[in-house]
Coordinates of C-alpha atoms and ligand atoms in Angstrom, one line a residue:
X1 CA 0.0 0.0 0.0
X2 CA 1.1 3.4 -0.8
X3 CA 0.5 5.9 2.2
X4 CA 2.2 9.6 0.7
X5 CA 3.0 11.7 3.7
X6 CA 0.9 14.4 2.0
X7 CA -1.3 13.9 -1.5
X8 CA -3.3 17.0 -2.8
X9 CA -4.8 15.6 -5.9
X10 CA -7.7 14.2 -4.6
X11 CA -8.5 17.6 -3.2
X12 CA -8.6 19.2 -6.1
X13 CA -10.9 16.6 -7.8
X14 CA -13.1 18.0 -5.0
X15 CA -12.9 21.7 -5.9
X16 CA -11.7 21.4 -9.4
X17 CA -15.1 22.7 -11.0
X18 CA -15.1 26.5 -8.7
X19 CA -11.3 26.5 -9.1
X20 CA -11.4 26.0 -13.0
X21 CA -14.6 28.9 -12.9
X22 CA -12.8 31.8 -11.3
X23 CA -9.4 30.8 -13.4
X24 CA -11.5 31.3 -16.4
X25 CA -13.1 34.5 -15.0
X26 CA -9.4 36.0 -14.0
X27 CA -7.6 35.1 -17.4
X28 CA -10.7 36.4 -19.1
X29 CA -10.2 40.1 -17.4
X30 CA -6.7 39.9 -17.3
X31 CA -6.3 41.5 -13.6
X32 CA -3.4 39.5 -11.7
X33 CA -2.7 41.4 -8.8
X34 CA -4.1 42.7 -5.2
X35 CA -7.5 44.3 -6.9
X36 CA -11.0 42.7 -5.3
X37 CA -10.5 39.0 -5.4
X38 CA -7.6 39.9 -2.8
X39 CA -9.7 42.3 -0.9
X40 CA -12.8 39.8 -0.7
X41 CA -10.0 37.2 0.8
X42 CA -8.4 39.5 3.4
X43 CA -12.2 40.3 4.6
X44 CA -12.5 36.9 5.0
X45 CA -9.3 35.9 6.6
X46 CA -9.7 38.5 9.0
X47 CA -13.2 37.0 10.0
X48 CA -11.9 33.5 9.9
X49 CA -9.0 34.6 12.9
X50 CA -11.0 36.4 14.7
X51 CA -8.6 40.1 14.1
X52 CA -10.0 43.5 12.6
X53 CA -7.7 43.6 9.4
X54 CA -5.8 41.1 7.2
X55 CA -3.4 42.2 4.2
X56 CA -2.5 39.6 1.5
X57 CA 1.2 39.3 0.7
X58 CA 3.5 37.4 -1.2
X59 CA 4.5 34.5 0.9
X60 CA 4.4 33.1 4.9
X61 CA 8.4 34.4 4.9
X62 CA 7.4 37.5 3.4
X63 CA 4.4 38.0 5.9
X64 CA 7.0 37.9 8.6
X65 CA 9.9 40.2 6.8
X66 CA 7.2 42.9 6.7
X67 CA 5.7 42.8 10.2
X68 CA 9.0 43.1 11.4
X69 CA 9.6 46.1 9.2
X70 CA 6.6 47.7 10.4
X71 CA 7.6 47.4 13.8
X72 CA 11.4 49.3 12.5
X73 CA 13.6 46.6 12.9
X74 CA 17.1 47.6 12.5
X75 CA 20.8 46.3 12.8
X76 CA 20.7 47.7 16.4
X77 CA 18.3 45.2 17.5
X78 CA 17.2 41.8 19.1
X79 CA 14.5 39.5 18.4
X80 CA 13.8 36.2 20.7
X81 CA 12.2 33.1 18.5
X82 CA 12.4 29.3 18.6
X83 CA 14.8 27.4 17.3
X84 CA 13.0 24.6 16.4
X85 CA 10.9 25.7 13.8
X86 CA 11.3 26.4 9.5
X87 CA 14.0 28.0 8.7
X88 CA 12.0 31.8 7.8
X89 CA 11.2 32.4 10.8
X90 CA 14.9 33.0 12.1
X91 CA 15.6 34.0 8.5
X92 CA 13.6 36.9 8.2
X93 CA 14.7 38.5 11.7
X94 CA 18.3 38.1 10.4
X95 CA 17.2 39.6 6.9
X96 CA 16.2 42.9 8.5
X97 CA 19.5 43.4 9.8
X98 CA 18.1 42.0 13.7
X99 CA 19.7 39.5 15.8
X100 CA 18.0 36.1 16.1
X101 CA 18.1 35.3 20.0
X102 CA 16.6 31.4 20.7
X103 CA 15.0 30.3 23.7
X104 CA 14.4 26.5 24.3
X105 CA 10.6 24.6 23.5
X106 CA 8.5 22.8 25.4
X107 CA 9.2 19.0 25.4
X108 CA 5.5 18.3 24.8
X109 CA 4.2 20.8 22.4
X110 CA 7.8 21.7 20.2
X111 CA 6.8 25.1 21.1
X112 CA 8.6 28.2 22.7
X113 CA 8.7 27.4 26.2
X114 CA 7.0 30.5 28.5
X115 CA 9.5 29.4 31.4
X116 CA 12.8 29.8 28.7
X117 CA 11.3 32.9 27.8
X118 CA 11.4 34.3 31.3
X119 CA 14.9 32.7 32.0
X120 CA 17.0 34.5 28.8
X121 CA 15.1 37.8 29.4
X122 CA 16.0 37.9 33.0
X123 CA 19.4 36.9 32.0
X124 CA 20.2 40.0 29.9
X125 CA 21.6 43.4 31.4
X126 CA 20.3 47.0 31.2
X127 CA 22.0 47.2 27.7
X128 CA 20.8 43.8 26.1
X129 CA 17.1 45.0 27.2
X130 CA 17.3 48.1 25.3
X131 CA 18.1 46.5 22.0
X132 CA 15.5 43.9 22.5
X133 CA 12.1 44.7 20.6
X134 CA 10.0 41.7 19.7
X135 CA 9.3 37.8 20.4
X136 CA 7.7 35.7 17.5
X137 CA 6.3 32.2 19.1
X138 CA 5.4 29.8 16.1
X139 CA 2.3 27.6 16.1
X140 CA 4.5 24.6 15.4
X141 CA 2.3 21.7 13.9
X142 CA -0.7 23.3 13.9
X143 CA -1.1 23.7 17.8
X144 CA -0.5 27.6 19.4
X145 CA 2.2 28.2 21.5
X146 CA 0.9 29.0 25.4
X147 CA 0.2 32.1 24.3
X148 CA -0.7 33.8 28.1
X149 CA 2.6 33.8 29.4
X150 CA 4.4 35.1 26.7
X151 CA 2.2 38.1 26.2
X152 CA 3.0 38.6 29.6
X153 CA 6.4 39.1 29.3
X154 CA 6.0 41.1 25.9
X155 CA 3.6 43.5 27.8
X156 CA 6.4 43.8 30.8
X157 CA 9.3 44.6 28.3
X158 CA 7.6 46.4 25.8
X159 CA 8.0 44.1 22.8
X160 CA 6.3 43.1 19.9
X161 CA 4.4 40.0 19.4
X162 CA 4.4 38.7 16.2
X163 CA 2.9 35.1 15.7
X164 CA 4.2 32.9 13.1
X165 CA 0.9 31.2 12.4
X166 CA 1.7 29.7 9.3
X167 CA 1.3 26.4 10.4
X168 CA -1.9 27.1 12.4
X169 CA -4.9 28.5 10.8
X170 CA -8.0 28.5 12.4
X171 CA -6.2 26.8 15.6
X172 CA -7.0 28.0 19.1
X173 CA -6.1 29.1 22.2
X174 CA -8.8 29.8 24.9
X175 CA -11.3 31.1 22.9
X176 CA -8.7 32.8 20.7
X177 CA -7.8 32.2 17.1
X178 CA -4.0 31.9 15.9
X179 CA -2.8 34.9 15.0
X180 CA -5.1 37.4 16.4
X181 CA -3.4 37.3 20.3
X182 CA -0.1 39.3 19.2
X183 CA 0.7 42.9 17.2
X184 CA 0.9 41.0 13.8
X185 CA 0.2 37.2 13.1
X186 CA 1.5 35.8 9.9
X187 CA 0.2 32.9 7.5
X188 CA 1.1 31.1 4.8
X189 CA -0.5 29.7 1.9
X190 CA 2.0 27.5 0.3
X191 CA 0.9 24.8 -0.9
X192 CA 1.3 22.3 1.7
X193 CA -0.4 23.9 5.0
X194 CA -3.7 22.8 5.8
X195 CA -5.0 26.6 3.6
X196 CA -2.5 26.1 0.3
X197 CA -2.9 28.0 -2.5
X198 CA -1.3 26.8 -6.6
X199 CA 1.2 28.7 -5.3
X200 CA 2.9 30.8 -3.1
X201 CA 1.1 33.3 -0.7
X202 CA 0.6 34.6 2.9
X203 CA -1.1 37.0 4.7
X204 CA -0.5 39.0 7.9
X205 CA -3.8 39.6 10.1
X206 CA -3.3 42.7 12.9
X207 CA -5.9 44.4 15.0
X208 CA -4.4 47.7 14.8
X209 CA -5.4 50.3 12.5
X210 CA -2.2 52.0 12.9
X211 CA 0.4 49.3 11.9
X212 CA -2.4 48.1 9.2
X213 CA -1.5 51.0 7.0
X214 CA 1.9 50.9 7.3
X215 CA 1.7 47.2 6.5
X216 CA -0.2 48.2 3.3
X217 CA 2.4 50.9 2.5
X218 CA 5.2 48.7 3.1
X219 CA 3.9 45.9 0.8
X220 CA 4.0 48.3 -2.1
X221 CA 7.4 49.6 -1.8
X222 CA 6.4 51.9 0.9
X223 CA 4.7 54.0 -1.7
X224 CA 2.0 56.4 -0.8
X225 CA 0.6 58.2 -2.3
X226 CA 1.8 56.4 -5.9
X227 CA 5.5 57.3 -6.1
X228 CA 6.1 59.1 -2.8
X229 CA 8.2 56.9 -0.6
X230 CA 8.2 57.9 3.3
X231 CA 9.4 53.9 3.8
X232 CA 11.6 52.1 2.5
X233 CA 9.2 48.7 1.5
X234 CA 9.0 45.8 -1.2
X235 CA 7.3 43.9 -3.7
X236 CA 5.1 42.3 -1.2
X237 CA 1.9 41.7 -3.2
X238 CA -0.6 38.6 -3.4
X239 CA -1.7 37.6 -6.8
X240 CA -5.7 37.5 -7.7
X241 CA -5.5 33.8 -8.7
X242 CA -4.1 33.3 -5.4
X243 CA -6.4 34.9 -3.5
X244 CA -9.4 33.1 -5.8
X245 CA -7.8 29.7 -5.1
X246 CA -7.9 30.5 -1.2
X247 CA -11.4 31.9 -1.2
X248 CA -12.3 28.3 -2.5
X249 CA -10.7 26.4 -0.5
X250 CA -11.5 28.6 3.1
X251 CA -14.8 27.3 2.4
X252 CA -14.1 23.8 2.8
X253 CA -11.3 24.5 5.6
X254 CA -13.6 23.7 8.3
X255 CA -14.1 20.5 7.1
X256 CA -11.1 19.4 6.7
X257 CA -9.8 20.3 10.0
X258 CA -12.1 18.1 11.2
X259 CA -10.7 15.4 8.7
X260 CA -7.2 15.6 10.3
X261 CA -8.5 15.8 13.8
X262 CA -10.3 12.3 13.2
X263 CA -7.3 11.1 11.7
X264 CA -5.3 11.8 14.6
X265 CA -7.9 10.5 16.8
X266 CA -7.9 7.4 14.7
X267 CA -3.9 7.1 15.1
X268 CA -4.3 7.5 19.0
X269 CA -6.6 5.0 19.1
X270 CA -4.3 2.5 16.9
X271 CA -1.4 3.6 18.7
X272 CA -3.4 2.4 21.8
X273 CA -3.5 -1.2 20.9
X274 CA -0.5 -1.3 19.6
X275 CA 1.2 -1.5 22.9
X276 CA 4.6 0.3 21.5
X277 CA 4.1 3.1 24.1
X278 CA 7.2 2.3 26.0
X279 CA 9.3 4.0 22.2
X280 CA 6.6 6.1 20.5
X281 CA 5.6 9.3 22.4
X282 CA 2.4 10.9 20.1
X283 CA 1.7 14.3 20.0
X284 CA 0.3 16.1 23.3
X285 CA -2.9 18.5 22.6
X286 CA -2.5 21.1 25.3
X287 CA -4.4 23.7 23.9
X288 CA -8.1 23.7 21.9
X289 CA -8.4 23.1 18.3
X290 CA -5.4 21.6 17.3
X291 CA -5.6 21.8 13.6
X292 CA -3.4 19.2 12.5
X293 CA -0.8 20.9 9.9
X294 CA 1.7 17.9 11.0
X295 CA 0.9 14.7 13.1
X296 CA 4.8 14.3 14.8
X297 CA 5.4 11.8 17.1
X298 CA 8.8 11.4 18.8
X299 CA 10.7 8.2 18.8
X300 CA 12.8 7.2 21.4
X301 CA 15.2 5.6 19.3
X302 CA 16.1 4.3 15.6
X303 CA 14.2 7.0 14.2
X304 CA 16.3 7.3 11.1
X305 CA 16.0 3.3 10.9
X306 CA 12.6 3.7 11.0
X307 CA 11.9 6.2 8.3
X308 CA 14.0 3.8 6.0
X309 CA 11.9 1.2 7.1
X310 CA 8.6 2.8 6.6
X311 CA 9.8 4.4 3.0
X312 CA 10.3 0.5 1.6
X313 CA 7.1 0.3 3.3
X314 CA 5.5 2.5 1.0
X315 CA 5.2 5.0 3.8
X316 CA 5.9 8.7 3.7
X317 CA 7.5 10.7 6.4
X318 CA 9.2 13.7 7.1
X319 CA 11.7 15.2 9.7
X320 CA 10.5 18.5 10.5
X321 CA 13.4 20.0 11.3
X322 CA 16.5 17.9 11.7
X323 CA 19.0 20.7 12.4
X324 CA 17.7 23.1 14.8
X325 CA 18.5 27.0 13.9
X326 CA 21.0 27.4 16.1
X327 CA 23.2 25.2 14.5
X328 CA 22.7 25.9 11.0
X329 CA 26.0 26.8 9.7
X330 CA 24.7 30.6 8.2
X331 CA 24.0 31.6 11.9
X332 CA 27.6 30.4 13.4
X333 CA 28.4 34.1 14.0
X334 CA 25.5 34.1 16.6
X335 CA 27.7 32.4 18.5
X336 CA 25.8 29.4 19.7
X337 CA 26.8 25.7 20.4
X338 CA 25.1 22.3 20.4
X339 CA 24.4 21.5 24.1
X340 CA 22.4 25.3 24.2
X341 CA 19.1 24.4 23.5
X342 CA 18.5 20.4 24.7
X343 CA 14.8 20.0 24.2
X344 CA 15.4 21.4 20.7
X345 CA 18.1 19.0 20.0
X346 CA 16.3 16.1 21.3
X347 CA 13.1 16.9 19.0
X348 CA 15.7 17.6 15.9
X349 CA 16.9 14.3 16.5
X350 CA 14.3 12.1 17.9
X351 CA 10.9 13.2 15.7
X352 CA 8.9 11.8 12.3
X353 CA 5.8 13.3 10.8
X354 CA 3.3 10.8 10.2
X355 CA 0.6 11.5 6.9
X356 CA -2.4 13.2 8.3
X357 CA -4.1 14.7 5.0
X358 CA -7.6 14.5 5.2
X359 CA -8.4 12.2 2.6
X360 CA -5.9 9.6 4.2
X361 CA -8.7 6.1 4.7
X362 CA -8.8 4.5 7.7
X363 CA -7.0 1.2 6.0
X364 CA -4.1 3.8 5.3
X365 CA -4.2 4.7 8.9
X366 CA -4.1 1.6 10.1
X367 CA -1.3 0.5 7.8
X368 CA 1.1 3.2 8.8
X369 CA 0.6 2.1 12.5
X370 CA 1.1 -1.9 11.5
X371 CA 4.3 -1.3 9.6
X372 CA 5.6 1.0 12.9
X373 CA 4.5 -2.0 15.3
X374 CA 6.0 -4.2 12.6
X375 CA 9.4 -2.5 13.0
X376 CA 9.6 -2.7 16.7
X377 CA 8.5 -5.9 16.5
X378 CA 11.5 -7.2 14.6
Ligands
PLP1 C1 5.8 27.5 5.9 C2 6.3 28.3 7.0 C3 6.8 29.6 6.9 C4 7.1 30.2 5.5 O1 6.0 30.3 4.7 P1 6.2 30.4 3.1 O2 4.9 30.7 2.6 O3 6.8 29.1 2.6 O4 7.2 31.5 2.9 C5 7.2 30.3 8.0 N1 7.1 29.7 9.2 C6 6.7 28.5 9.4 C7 6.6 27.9 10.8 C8 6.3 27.7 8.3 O5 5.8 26.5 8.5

């Protein structure tokens, strides 16, 4: 049996007759970018996460570069972010001219952990302080980050919170929708997060009117009005077939979350019976409306052995992320060594994304868990 860790052609069979309608209707008027069909989308987005505005943009990286320009980052300063997570989020702090500063995750959830947080902040001297001016927590997996906390501490200091989302639309946290708890949350639309467009695409949501303009400035080369530049910004704009694709599938997000949760259910109850407890740890839902981007479960050992395994198997898997950002070699200069961040390490070293599409069958399910059990069993 073949069991891809992600498959997004039977999808599209599903919503190939509206998608093939509004192509026709865009190539027809030959408008490809921002216009109404992006407008209609950031409306609804904005709804969708519970926030007051939403701005398309060009990409989930690009969402975060220009949050972080409208909140004037410059070579002077510090930003404090995960390093387990993809590689933009650390990227586009260090793009501004910012320096990345990591703080360890939570061994259950991957995500930043509130109590590492507290520890490096309390840590830094007068000086250190000064320069620092945001946090960005990532929604890793499709689960928020204990979000409480760590708007505590931004409130205290002064900083700006800027969610990476892009893993975590629709997910919540106590009544609260990714994205909408911080200054600026960012998604992304490429085409493998659970809202993918034919293409790439993002979108920041904010509930301030203030930094919603400058956002809107900044995402056309800080022009306003046409060809009077007060900012320095970019080429930051979301194409109308884009947005048309999204608008699509947003209807049908709903139920697919609810696909992916039953599929996880479906693997926890599998996992159950399968009595290999003692070396598979599956993921921990701490907060509500886990939405499933990525089902990871930690292995204690032989992970690599096992992804070989599972690949003859027929099986697709993924290591999300084997080197954590503090060791990648482009951020050596930070200054950081392995040993800095443990939980980070372990996770880098230790977890395996399991398919969790919502089209996956239940005999798929079930096969994915007998081939693990199988490999243990050896
Ligand atoms: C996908 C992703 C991004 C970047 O989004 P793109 O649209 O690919 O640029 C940023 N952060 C996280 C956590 C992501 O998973």
């Amino acid at each position: 049996m073949k069991v891809p860790l992600l498959d997004l052609k039977e999808q599209y069979q599903s919503i190939k007759e509206e998608i093939l309608k509004v192509a026709e209707e865009i190539f027809e008027s030959q408008y490809f970018i921002l216009g109404p069909r992006v407008e209609a989308l950031e409306k609804d987005i904005a709804g969708y996460c519970f926030s007051k505005h939403a701005l398309g943009v060009s990409s989930g990286t690009d969402a975060l570069l220009i949050s972080l320009m409208a909140a004037d980052m410059d070579a002077q300063q510090t930003v404090i972010t995960t390093p387990y997570t993809f590689f933009a989020t650390a990227g586009s702090i260090f793009r501004t001219g910012a320096r990345p500063i990591f703080v360890d995750i939570d061994p259950d959830t991957y995500n930043m952990s509130p109590e590492s947080l507290e520890r490096v902040i309390a840590a830094m001297t007068d000086n250190e302080l000064a320069s620092l001016k945001a946090v960005i927590p990532v929604h890793l997996y499709g689960q928020c980050a204990d979000m409480d906390p760590i708007l505590k501490i931004a409130k205290e200091y002064n900083l700006f919170v800027i969610e990476d989302a892009a893993q975590a639309i629709g997910s919540e946290y106590q009544g609260r929708r990714a994205g909408s708890m911080g200054d600026f949350g960012c998604f992304s639309f490429f085409p493998t997060k659970n809202l993918g467009a034919f293409g790439d695409g993002g979108m920041v949501i904010t509930g301030s009117d203030d930094l919603y303009d400058k956002l809107s400035v900044l995402r056309v080369h800080g022009s306003h009005p046409k060809y009077y530049h007060k900012l320095v910004g970019g080429n930051f704009r979301l194409d109308a077939f884009q947005a048309a694709v999204i608008s699509v599938k947003l209807k049908h997000l709903d139920k697919w979350t609810q696909s992916r949760q039953e599929n996880a259910r479906k693997y926890r109850e599998l996992f159950a019976t399968a009595g290999i407890d003692d070396v598979i740890k599956l993921p921990v839902e701490k907060e509500e409306r886990h939405i499933y981007n990525q089902f990871v479960i930690c292995v204690k050992d032989k992970r690599d052995e096992l992804r070989l395994f599972l690949n003859d198997a027929g099986v697709g898997t993924e290591i999300y992320y084997p080197i954590p950002m503090h060791l990648q070699e482009c951020f050596l200069a930070l200054d950081y060594k392995k040993g800095d961040f443990p939980v980070a390490e372990y996770a880098a070293l230790h977890t395996l994304a399991l398919p969790i599409y919502p089209e996956l069958s239940d005999d798929q399910i079930a096969y994915v868990v007998e081939k693990i059990k199988d490999f243990y069993d050896r």
